[in-house]
XYZ file of C-alpha atoms in Angstrom:
647
model
C 1.064 -32.860 -25.643
C 3.355 -33.626 -28.608
C 6.673 -31.792 -28.792
C 6.792 -29.109 -31.542
C 8.782 -30.272 -34.540
C 12.257 -28.848 -35.169
C 12.395 -26.233 -37.863
C 14.566 -27.101 -40.856
C 17.689 -24.976 -41.326
C 17.009 -23.916 -44.875
C 16.836 -20.279 -43.786
C 19.685 -17.831 -43.251
C 22.110 -17.478 -40.309
C 19.903 -14.943 -38.461
C 16.897 -17.268 -38.486
C 19.058 -20.215 -37.413
C 20.395 -18.234 -34.455
C 16.868 -17.220 -33.437
C 15.726 -20.848 -33.570
C 18.732 -21.954 -31.504
C 17.968 -19.317 -28.846
C 14.280 -20.300 -28.855
C 15.133 -23.926 -28.152
C 17.486 -23.011 -25.291
C 14.937 -20.627 -23.748
C 12.301 -23.373 -23.884
C 14.555 -25.813 -22.057
C 15.007 -28.001 -25.154
C 18.759 -28.195 -24.760
C 19.041 -31.646 -26.353
C 17.408 -30.371 -29.557
C 19.545 -27.213 -29.564
C 22.752 -29.271 -29.463
C 21.846 -31.547 -32.353
C 24.028 -31.644 -35.471
C 22.080 -29.070 -37.529
C 22.945 -26.340 -35.013
C 26.662 -27.076 -34.585
C 27.684 -24.580 -37.265
C 25.462 -21.950 -35.655
C 27.117 -22.438 -32.258
C 30.674 -22.397 -33.669
C 29.936 -19.270 -35.681
C 29.087 -17.209 -32.572
C 30.568 -18.253 -29.212
C 28.261 -15.803 -27.398
C 25.485 -18.353 -27.997
C 27.091 -20.548 -25.326
C 25.541 -18.164 -22.782
C 22.077 -19.425 -23.790
C 23.233 -23.028 -23.452
C 24.598 -22.414 -19.949
C 21.356 -20.750 -18.823
C 19.370 -23.746 -20.086
C 21.328 -26.212 -17.905
C 19.340 -27.352 -14.865
C 21.839 -29.774 -13.317
C 25.530 -29.610 -12.392
C 26.619 -32.788 -14.293
C 25.146 -31.511 -17.563
C 26.657 -28.054 -17.005
C 30.090 -29.610 -16.523
C 29.752 -31.493 -19.808
C 28.831 -28.285 -21.647
C 31.659 -26.493 -19.819
C 34.164 -29.085 -21.121
C 32.696 -28.723 -24.615
C 33.102 -24.921 -24.472
C 36.650 -25.214 -23.133
C 37.640 -27.632 -25.925
C 36.314 -25.236 -28.533
C 38.153 -22.292 -26.943
C 34.890 -20.443 -26.254
C 35.366 -20.523 -22.462
C 38.234 -18.053 -22.731
C 35.865 -15.307 -23.870
C 34.981 -13.021 -20.921
C 31.293 -12.773 -21.810
C 31.029 -16.556 -22.068
C 33.027 -17.059 -18.850
C 30.753 -14.664 -16.969
C 27.655 -16.568 -18.092
C 29.268 -19.885 -17.224
C 30.090 -18.542 -13.762
C 26.488 -17.346 -13.407
C 25.187 -20.820 -14.279
C 27.390 -22.481 -11.638
C 26.407 -19.875 -9.034
C 22.673 -20.313 -9.775
C 23.030 -24.077 -9.306
C 24.821 -23.594 -5.978
C 28.346 -24.663 -7.015
C 30.141 -21.634 -5.541
C 33.656 -23.176 -5.432
C 33.619 -23.728 -9.219
C 32.146 -20.272 -9.776
C 34.908 -18.761 -7.654
C 37.557 -20.747 -9.540
C 36.238 -19.397 -12.839
C 36.216 -15.877 -11.401
C 39.890 -16.175 -10.411
C 40.815 -17.320 -13.951
C 39.169 -14.385 -15.752
C 42.107 -12.154 -16.697
C 40.267 -8.909 -17.276
C 37.237 -8.987 -15.003
C 34.558 -6.391 -15.489
C 31.910 -5.205 -13.012
C 29.580 -7.951 -14.201
C 32.147 -10.583 -13.191
C 32.201 -9.259 -9.637
C 28.414 -8.775 -9.475
C 27.736 -12.341 -10.618
C 29.877 -13.852 -7.876
C 28.535 -11.475 -5.225
C 24.979 -12.362 -6.305
C 25.847 -16.060 -6.137
C 27.141 -15.761 -2.582
C 24.044 -13.790 -1.531
C 21.668 -16.263 -3.170
C 23.359 -19.141 -1.340
C 23.348 -17.365 2.036
C 27.081 -16.624 2.303
C 26.830 -12.927 3.141
C 30.275 -12.826 4.699
C 31.968 -13.824 1.412
C 29.709 -11.439 -0.501
C 30.681 -8.540 1.770
C 34.398 -9.393 1.521
C 34.184 -9.462 -2.286
C 32.205 -6.203 -2.256
C 34.961 -4.502 -0.239
C 37.623 -5.754 -2.698
C 35.853 -4.441 -5.812
C 37.793 -1.735 -7.682
C 34.609 -0.138 -9.033
C 30.915 -0.727 -8.327
C 27.708 0.056 -10.176
C 24.055 0.347 -9.142
C 23.514 -3.389 -9.600
C 26.309 -4.113 -7.079
C 24.729 -1.944 -4.404
C 21.239 -3.267 -5.186
C 22.452 -6.835 -4.705
C 23.853 -6.058 -1.249
C 20.830 -4.054 -0.111
C 18.390 -6.741 -1.323
C 20.493 -9.606 0.051
C 20.747 -8.111 3.536
C 17.036 -7.246 3.559
C 16.042 -10.757 2.510
C 17.824 -12.323 5.500
C 16.438 -9.783 7.979
C 19.595 -7.667 8.438
C 17.576 -4.506 7.913
C 19.863 -2.103 9.783
C 22.864 -3.230 7.726
C 20.785 -2.962 4.564
C 19.767 0.603 5.371
C 23.415 1.443 6.067
C 24.416 0.144 2.616
C 21.677 2.229 1.000
C 22.904 5.404 2.712
C 26.514 4.643 1.709
C 25.323 4.127 -1.859
C 23.742 7.579 -1.884
C 26.900 9.142 -0.398
C 28.859 7.750 -3.347
C 26.469 9.536 -5.699
C 24.736 6.386 -6.940
C 21.074 6.666 -7.939
C 19.148 3.525 -6.962
C 16.722 2.041 -9.478
C 13.237 0.705 -8.751
C 14.602 -2.622 -7.473
C 16.965 -0.989 -4.988
C 14.230 1.345 -3.764
C 11.848 -1.573 -3.357
C 14.429 -3.349 -1.176
C 15.112 -0.321 1.003
C 11.381 0.216 1.609
C 11.093 -3.430 2.669
C 14.045 -2.830 4.981
C 12.319 0.223 6.561
C 9.160 -1.881 6.922
C 11.126 -4.581 8.744
C 12.544 -1.966 11.124
C 9.169 -0.174 11.432
C 11.284 2.934 10.704
C 8.750 5.321 9.220
C 11.139 8.316 9.580
C 13.744 6.801 7.247
C 10.944 5.546 5.025
C 9.574 9.071 4.615
C 13.045 10.394 3.772
C 13.416 7.808 1.017
C 9.848 8.639 -0.086
C 10.888 12.275 -0.516
C 13.844 11.155 -2.662
C 11.479 9.021 -4.777
C 9.188 12.011 -5.390
C 12.142 14.217 -6.407
C 13.267 11.542 -8.888
C 9.770 11.218 -10.334
C 9.583 7.505 -9.464
C 6.571 7.763 -7.135
C 4.270 6.438 -9.864
C 6.419 3.390 -10.597
C 4.362 0.300 -9.717
C 7.213 -1.601 -8.036
C 8.311 1.402 -5.972
C 4.742 2.461 -5.128
C 3.687 -0.960 -3.880
C 6.836 -1.295 -1.737
C 6.346 2.222 -0.363
C 2.719 1.492 0.547
C 3.771 -1.757 2.219
C 6.314 0.170 4.302
C 3.720 2.677 5.529
C 1.256 -0.065 6.413
C 3.816 -2.147 8.282
C 4.577 1.012 10.273
C 0.890 1.419 11.131
C 0.296 4.353 8.737
C -2.630 2.854 6.812
C -3.948 6.160 5.439
C -0.540 7.156 4.041
C -0.067 3.722 2.504
C -3.446 3.772 0.816
C -2.819 7.327 -0.442
C 0.355 6.068 -2.158
C -1.562 3.228 -3.820
C -4.372 5.466 -5.023
C -1.784 7.758 -6.685
C -0.464 4.881 -8.855
C -1.544 4.675 -12.511
C -3.547 1.509 -11.774
C -4.211 -0.928 -8.961
C -2.787 -4.412 -9.387
C -3.130 -7.639 -7.423
C 0.007 -6.618 -5.502
C -1.587 -3.254 -4.634
C -4.742 -4.867 -3.295
C -2.736 -7.508 -1.430
C -0.725 -4.745 0.241
C -3.888 -2.973 1.414
C -5.692 -6.140 2.511
C -2.662 -7.415 4.438
C -2.075 -3.985 6.009
C -5.642 -3.704 7.273
C -5.625 -7.312 8.479
C -2.397 -6.850 10.455
C -3.767 -3.730 12.158
C -7.092 -5.217 13.218
C -9.343 -3.782 10.504
C -10.601 -7.108 9.195
C -13.903 -5.672 7.990
C -12.058 -3.022 5.960
C -9.802 -5.711 4.489
C -12.838 -7.718 3.356
C -14.284 -4.596 1.716
C -11.082 -4.218 -0.324
C -11.301 -7.893 -1.263
C -14.825 -7.305 -2.606
C -13.565 -4.228 -4.469
C -10.712 -6.277 -5.955
C -13.136 -8.874 -7.272
C -15.413 -6.105 -8.513
C -12.716 -4.686 -10.811
C -12.030 -8.138 -12.239
C -8.681 -8.916 -10.586
C -8.111 -12.579 -9.698
C -6.990 -13.273 -6.144
C -3.729 -15.149 -5.632
C -2.385 -17.204 -2.717
C -1.285 -14.085 -0.802
C -4.769 -12.583 -1.137
C -6.520 -15.719 0.036
C -4.282 -16.162 3.090
C -4.994 -12.571 4.228
C -8.738 -12.794 3.554
C -9.112 -16.153 5.310
C -7.258 -14.642 8.285
C -9.839 -11.822 8.330
C -12.694 -14.328 8.429
C -10.882 -16.110 11.243
C -10.481 -12.902 13.280
C -14.156 -12.010 12.799
C -15.312 -15.618 13.304
C -17.291 -15.015 10.097
C -18.040 -18.616 9.159
C -20.353 -17.909 6.218
C -17.838 -15.560 4.594
C -15.036 -18.009 5.300
C -16.980 -20.773 3.565
C -17.528 -18.522 0.532
C -13.803 -17.728 0.359
C -13.044 -21.459 0.670
C -15.247 -22.072 -2.380
C -13.299 -19.398 -4.284
C -10.029 -21.039 -3.204
C -11.176 -24.340 -4.736
C -12.322 -22.588 -7.911
C -8.937 -20.839 -8.218
C -7.157 -24.194 -7.874
C -5.049 -23.231 -4.851
C -6.779 -25.472 -2.310
C -3.694 -27.733 -2.143
C -1.258 -24.888 -1.381
C 0.051 -25.312 2.170
C -0.270 -21.670 3.413
C -3.885 -21.616 2.184
C -4.690 -24.970 3.816
C -3.071 -23.789 7.059
C -5.182 -20.610 7.031
C -8.357 -22.626 6.392
C -7.582 -25.013 9.266
C -7.118 -22.014 11.561
C -10.232 -20.234 10.267
C -12.587 -23.182 10.717
C -11.131 -23.797 14.166
C -11.658 -20.179 15.219
C -15.236 -20.353 13.924
C -15.951 -23.379 16.117
C -15.892 -26.016 13.344
C -13.155 -28.414 14.404
C -14.600 -31.112 12.142
C -14.159 -28.872 9.092
C -10.570 -28.123 10.173
C -9.916 -31.864 10.290
C -11.457 -32.404 6.842
C -9.300 -29.665 5.298
C -6.209 -31.053 7.028
C -6.894 -34.639 5.945
C -6.991 -33.521 2.292
C -3.249 -32.784 2.411
C -0.900 -35.714 1.858
C 2.393 -34.122 2.954
C 3.878 -33.393 6.388
C 4.311 -29.618 6.550
C 5.370 -28.540 10.051
C 3.361 -25.301 10.142
C 0.199 -27.027 8.935
C 0.612 -29.760 11.525
C 1.186 -27.160 14.253
C -2.004 -25.370 13.177
C -3.987 -28.605 13.439
C -2.521 -29.432 16.862
C -3.385 -25.882 17.983
C -6.955 -26.295 16.688
C -7.394 -29.507 18.680
C -6.039 -27.813 21.800
C -8.285 -24.775 21.374
C -11.285 -27.104 21.338
C -10.160 -29.186 24.314
C -9.197 -32.221 22.221
C -5.815 -32.793 23.839
C -5.716 -36.523 23.093
C -6.148 -35.847 19.367
C -3.364 -33.261 19.517
C -1.012 -35.747 21.182
C -1.859 -38.399 18.581
C -1.119 -35.952 15.739
C 2.220 -35.115 17.326
C 3.128 -38.788 17.617
C 2.222 -39.340 13.959
C 4.504 -36.453 13.048
C 7.367 -37.936 15.062
C 6.865 -41.356 13.463
C 6.975 -39.679 10.059
C 10.437 -38.286 10.769
C 9.468 -34.588 10.975
C 11.343 -32.501 13.542
C 9.156 -30.246 15.742
C 10.084 -26.648 16.457
C 9.133 -24.156 19.171
C 5.775 -23.397 17.503
C 4.831 -27.077 17.391
C 5.684 -27.567 21.066
C 3.753 -24.438 22.074
C 0.629 -25.753 20.314
C 1.125 -29.162 21.931
C 1.672 -27.808 25.459
C -1.373 -25.546 25.080
C -3.442 -28.578 24.049
C -2.219 -30.538 27.077
C -2.916 -27.668 29.473
C -6.490 -27.239 28.219
C -7.221 -30.943 28.452
C -5.699 -31.613 31.872
C -2.938 -33.844 30.479
C -0.407 -32.979 33.160
C 1.969 -35.933 32.850
C 2.000 -35.809 29.036
C 2.600 -32.058 29.079
C 5.550 -32.324 31.442
C 7.033 -35.134 29.322
C 6.738 -33.051 26.159
C 8.331 -30.053 27.896
C 11.282 -32.259 28.840
C 11.434 -33.621 25.274
C 11.529 -30.046 23.942
C 14.301 -28.840 26.235
C 16.500 -31.912 26.681
C 16.082 -33.979 23.519
C 15.701 -31.172 20.975
C 17.609 -28.502 22.893
C 14.976 -25.831 22.209
C 14.821 -22.762 24.446
C 11.313 -22.309 25.921
C 9.743 -18.859 25.782
C 7.534 -17.371 28.485
C 4.529 -18.756 26.539
C 5.820 -22.318 26.924
C 6.317 -21.770 30.644
C 2.780 -20.327 30.896
C 1.370 -23.610 29.577
C 3.319 -25.557 32.222
C 2.139 -23.190 34.964
C -1.416 -23.751 33.737
C -0.892 -27.529 33.824
C 0.452 -27.403 37.371
C -2.252 -24.994 38.508
C -5.037 -27.219 37.151
C -3.539 -30.108 39.117
C -3.469 -28.116 42.356
C 0.348 -27.768 42.391
C 0.222 -24.021 43.041
C 3.457 -23.785 45.019
C 5.297 -25.716 42.308
C 3.844 -23.427 39.653
C 4.953 -20.296 41.513
C 8.426 -21.737 42.050
C 8.701 -22.405 38.310
C 7.852 -18.779 37.479
C 10.438 -17.488 39.930
C 13.181 -19.813 38.660
C 12.639 -19.765 34.886
C 15.451 -18.166 32.831
C 13.125 -15.848 30.880
C 11.440 -12.746 32.286
C 7.908 -13.312 33.583
C 5.055 -11.272 32.120
C 1.605 -10.376 33.399
C -0.063 -13.257 31.541
C 1.858 -16.002 33.357
C 1.006 -14.473 36.738
C -2.651 -14.096 35.681
C -2.637 -17.788 34.757
C -1.499 -18.631 38.272
C -4.054 -16.226 39.766
C -6.847 -17.965 37.849
C -5.630 -21.318 39.172
C -5.723 -19.911 42.725
C -9.388 -19.033 42.206
C -10.201 -22.491 40.871
C -8.315 -24.216 43.686
C -9.871 -21.797 46.228
C -6.477 -20.796 47.619
C -7.560 -17.276 48.509
C -4.505 -16.292 50.566
C -2.175 -17.077 47.706
C -4.531 -15.321 45.281
C -4.229 -12.051 47.211
C -0.431 -12.219 46.973
C -0.326 -13.193 43.298
C -2.860 -10.487 42.388
C -0.417 -7.852 43.660
C 2.236 -9.146 41.247
C -0.216 -9.083 38.324
C -1.282 -5.519 39.074
C 2.388 -4.440 39.171
C 2.773 -5.397 35.511
C -0.211 -3.372 34.310
C -2.071 -1.291 36.916
C -4.741 -0.381 34.332
C -5.589 -3.971 33.395
C -9.016 -4.751 34.849
C -8.622 -8.564 34.633
C -6.726 -9.118 37.939
C -9.111 -6.779 39.791
C -12.141 -8.667 38.484
C -10.599 -12.048 39.319
C -9.711 -10.874 42.824
C -13.181 -9.381 43.275
C -14.780 -12.697 42.318
C -12.451 -14.563 44.700
C -13.421 -12.274 47.598
C -17.094 -12.492 46.673
C -16.917 -16.293 46.675
C -15.869 -16.204 50.323
C -18.477 -13.446 51.018
C -15.856 -10.838 51.929
C -18.114 -8.016 50.779
C -16.189 -5.296 52.582
C -12.991 -6.297 50.746
C -14.946 -6.383 47.464
C -16.125 -2.800 48.061
C -12.599 -1.700 48.922
C -11.247 -3.255 45.718
C -13.882 -1.591 43.550
C -13.173 1.737 45.248
C -9.492 1.217 44.442
C -10.420 0.603 40.797
C -12.417 3.846 40.663
C -9.551 5.833 42.183
C -7.130 4.444 39.591
C -9.683 4.941 36.782
C -9.544 1.211 36.001
C -12.627 0.258 34.011
C -13.859 -3.293 33.613
C -13.983 -4.208 29.944
C -17.649 -4.667 29.013
C -18.726 -8.144 27.950
C -19.542 -8.364 24.248
C -20.855 -11.418 22.409
C -21.719 -11.820 18.759
C -23.361 -14.347 16.489
C -23.355 -14.556 12.685
C -26.622 -14.921 10.786
C -26.774 -15.001 6.955
C -23.405 -13.272 6.647
C -24.340 -10.485 9.080
C -22.807 -10.217 12.558
C -25.235 -9.419 15.424
C -23.529 -7.978 18.490
C -24.812 -7.967 22.067
C -23.531 -6.141 25.134
C -24.513 -6.801 28.733
C -27.548 -4.676 29.512
C -27.741 -3.276 25.959
C -31.292 -2.880 24.621
C -30.551 -1.586 21.125
C -31.176 -4.763 19.120
C -34.356 -4.475 16.992
C -35.610 -7.833 18.309
C -34.779 -7.025 21.933
C -38.332 -7.633 23.176
C -38.509 -11.112 21.644
C -35.028 -11.955 22.926
C -35.828 -11.015 26.539
C -39.142 -12.861 26.448
C -37.534 -16.032 25.058
C -34.668 -15.779 27.526
C -37.035 -15.553 30.504
C -38.851 -18.679 29.290
C -35.530 -20.485 28.891
C -34.353 -19.467 32.379
C -37.614 -20.807 33.837
C -37.004 -24.172 32.110
C -33.450 -24.549 33.388
C -34.521 -23.610 36.936
C -36.646 -26.745 36.862
C -33.422 -28.671 36.129
C -31.673 -27.247 39.168
C -30.267 -23.912 37.954
C -29.694 -21.354 40.716
C -28.215 -17.933 39.865
C -24.643 -17.400 41.126
C -25.088 -14.091 42.954
C -21.343 -13.718 43.550
C -21.008 -12.678 39.906
C -22.761 -9.298 40.499
C -22.556 -6.395 42.935
C -23.464 -7.465 46.440
C -25.166 -4.182 47.342
C -28.217 -4.720 45.108
C -31.413 -6.636 45.672
C -31.480 -10.340 44.762
C -34.071 -9.684 42.062
C -31.818 -7.078 40.433
C -28.872 -9.467 40.650
C -30.807 -12.177 38.855
C -31.918 -9.780 36.105
C -28.317 -8.640 35.680
C -27.145 -12.227 35.301
C -29.931 -13.034 32.847
C -28.864 -10.155 30.604
C -25.218 -11.212 30.233
C -24.140 -10.799 26.616
C -23.637 -14.513 25.850
C -27.145 -15.368 27.119
C -28.638 -12.627 24.904
C -26.683 -13.875 21.874
C -27.748 -17.489 22.482
C -31.419 -16.492 22.854
C -31.231 -14.584 19.559
C -29.654 -17.617 17.881
C -32.409 -19.912 19.185
C -35.007 -17.535 17.733
C -33.245 -17.133 14.376
C -31.558 -20.397 13.389
C -33.334 -23.486 12.029
C -33.894 -26.428 14.350
C -30.848 -28.666 14.692
C -28.287 -26.134 13.476
C -25.471 -25.697 16.045
C -25.416 -22.321 17.769
C -22.032 -20.571 17.603
C -21.385 -17.549 19.811
C -18.157 -15.562 20.209
C -17.267 -13.551 23.312
C -14.482 -11.064 24.070
C -14.053 -12.130 27.722
C -14.057 -15.381 29.671
C -17.458 -16.995 30.138
C -18.544 -16.359 33.732
C -19.359 -19.235 36.104
C -23.075 -18.487 36.096
C -23.369 -18.410 32.298
C -21.332 -21.612 32.015
C -23.770 -23.476 34.274
C -26.783 -21.936 32.515
C -25.583 -22.809 29.001
C -24.901 -26.419 30.001
C -28.511 -26.713 31.133
C -29.779 -24.938 27.992
C -28.058 -27.577 25.871
C -29.711 -30.248 28.005
C -33.300 -28.976 27.869
C -33.170 -28.144 24.130
C -31.010 -31.010 22.862
C -29.104 -28.392 20.875
C -25.333 -28.089 20.523
C -24.089 -24.680 21.694
C -20.532 -23.620 20.874
C -19.073 -20.613 22.704
C -15.648 -19.166 21.970
C -14.331 -17.005 24.774
C -10.954 -15.275 25.090
C -9.342 -18.475 26.324
C -10.815 -21.410 24.394
C -13.862 -23.050 22.847
C -16.643 -24.548 24.931
C -18.762 -27.217 23.222
C -21.978 -27.677 25.218
C -23.868 -30.909 24.542
C -26.465 -32.736 26.640
C -25.708 -30.734 29.762
C -21.920 -31.139 29.586
C -19.058 -28.925 28.394
C -15.911 -29.994 26.551
C -13.791 -28.007 29.037
C -14.929 -30.288 31.883
C -15.681 -27.169 33.949
C -12.155 -25.761 33.940
C -11.351 -22.796 31.744
């Protein structure tokens, strides 16, 4: 596009000044400093402020600074303040400080500019020291400190500054109130948030859009969704920020369906989604494993032109992975040409979740060759991938690389991956010794990981001992009881199984019911073990019985240890047949076109019997069946599973 022509200076001084300011505001500094405008600049030294703000590089700013000093304009306090602001914005704090020291009669703006510069460049200590030295402060001074401390996560200090501001009789404006609500959100301090809310109502600022959106965000971060939404509905109008606040709040508190409803409402009123909206909505689709909706949102992302934005790409990689489409995750990832660490970590995690440990390791090596430096998140994704692909030696090498080469401190999650690696390899004693010697406090999950390994390795004596530790962490968690029950049933210790189940009843521990779901034409169909409420239940049971007869011919035999021992064998087999994942798969076979992969999600681990049955189903039908359980994805093809029978 051709540059607009310069206006001729045949008009009066006012018009010439306006044109000069227009050129500076548009970044056309070279044009503004041409000969025709020299008289304009000399006639009013305050115009140097516009020149300083237009500078985008330190060398150019220094040239203009020398020019202003030669003309005598730099001695003017207003001009000096703006020059100091320009240096501070460009990160040259020593020069800004030098200018500050040379201003003879500093005003509050002089102090605020330097304080703001220190805050912007992360030097909070210097900002605080300068704040303490100030002879007088105004609202902008306090706002700068409150916002600066909030932005770096020092929420308690920020709240303290806000309270001190009020004690001095200062009345915060909408920007200060927005910062303090963000600070309360960071602390999850709804009590302080409500006190500030009361102040906002008394001041009549509860309908201000900036304040209202920040207030709603605070309530939602504190888990008070209804109060947050009530604040938003009281605002004069709902903006993109308002909808983003609601969608993110519902997403973070597990109401993904509600978040998607608000997204539909947002589109219905004609508001265009932005990057923040898309990231939250894609996360909802990921949580629900709603592939069809996720694909629709992806199309909207492309239409909006934000498909190359890293947070959006990262969310899409995660969403497709969680919906069982690793290939789509790889296609989205391959469309990005950079080397963003979070995106790479998401892709490594996706490979690990689907049992593609070798791919994850290759991605990590590519990252290292590209010069990127991994962090704790990257290593966690990598170790998880190794543990779910049986890559023991590689996993141990990467753990050593993390701790010794990069000096990163492992969390309990990193140690859990190593325990899983050792447990899969049969090194149970070594895994237990690691838990007992690690510098971080063990949690129930790491002991459950070891307990699961005991079951797989059939070390029943150790399992009994480890189960006691797991139950100590959470006596109401049914998972260790169920694992221990299955271990005892495997060795036909029916009396011990009965005793354990009696113990569960006495402690009111209830086994979480198995739930599986499958998406069809944008609608989610849910199945529970033994549930007969689905409108096509008769067809499903009939098809399932036919399928079970086919796989029996291929060698399937029901694993009776998965059900109560004190029932007849026929009842046991019926119980196994009606497990939720089998019902969901039968419905999918009846409903989906031939050749389309079947994707089923489950809230618990797939049981041993269902795992064997689904492998055989994939063999007799030639159909790919993808099951996501609480631990990982299982891709069943031609009678084999991607997990290689360890999950």
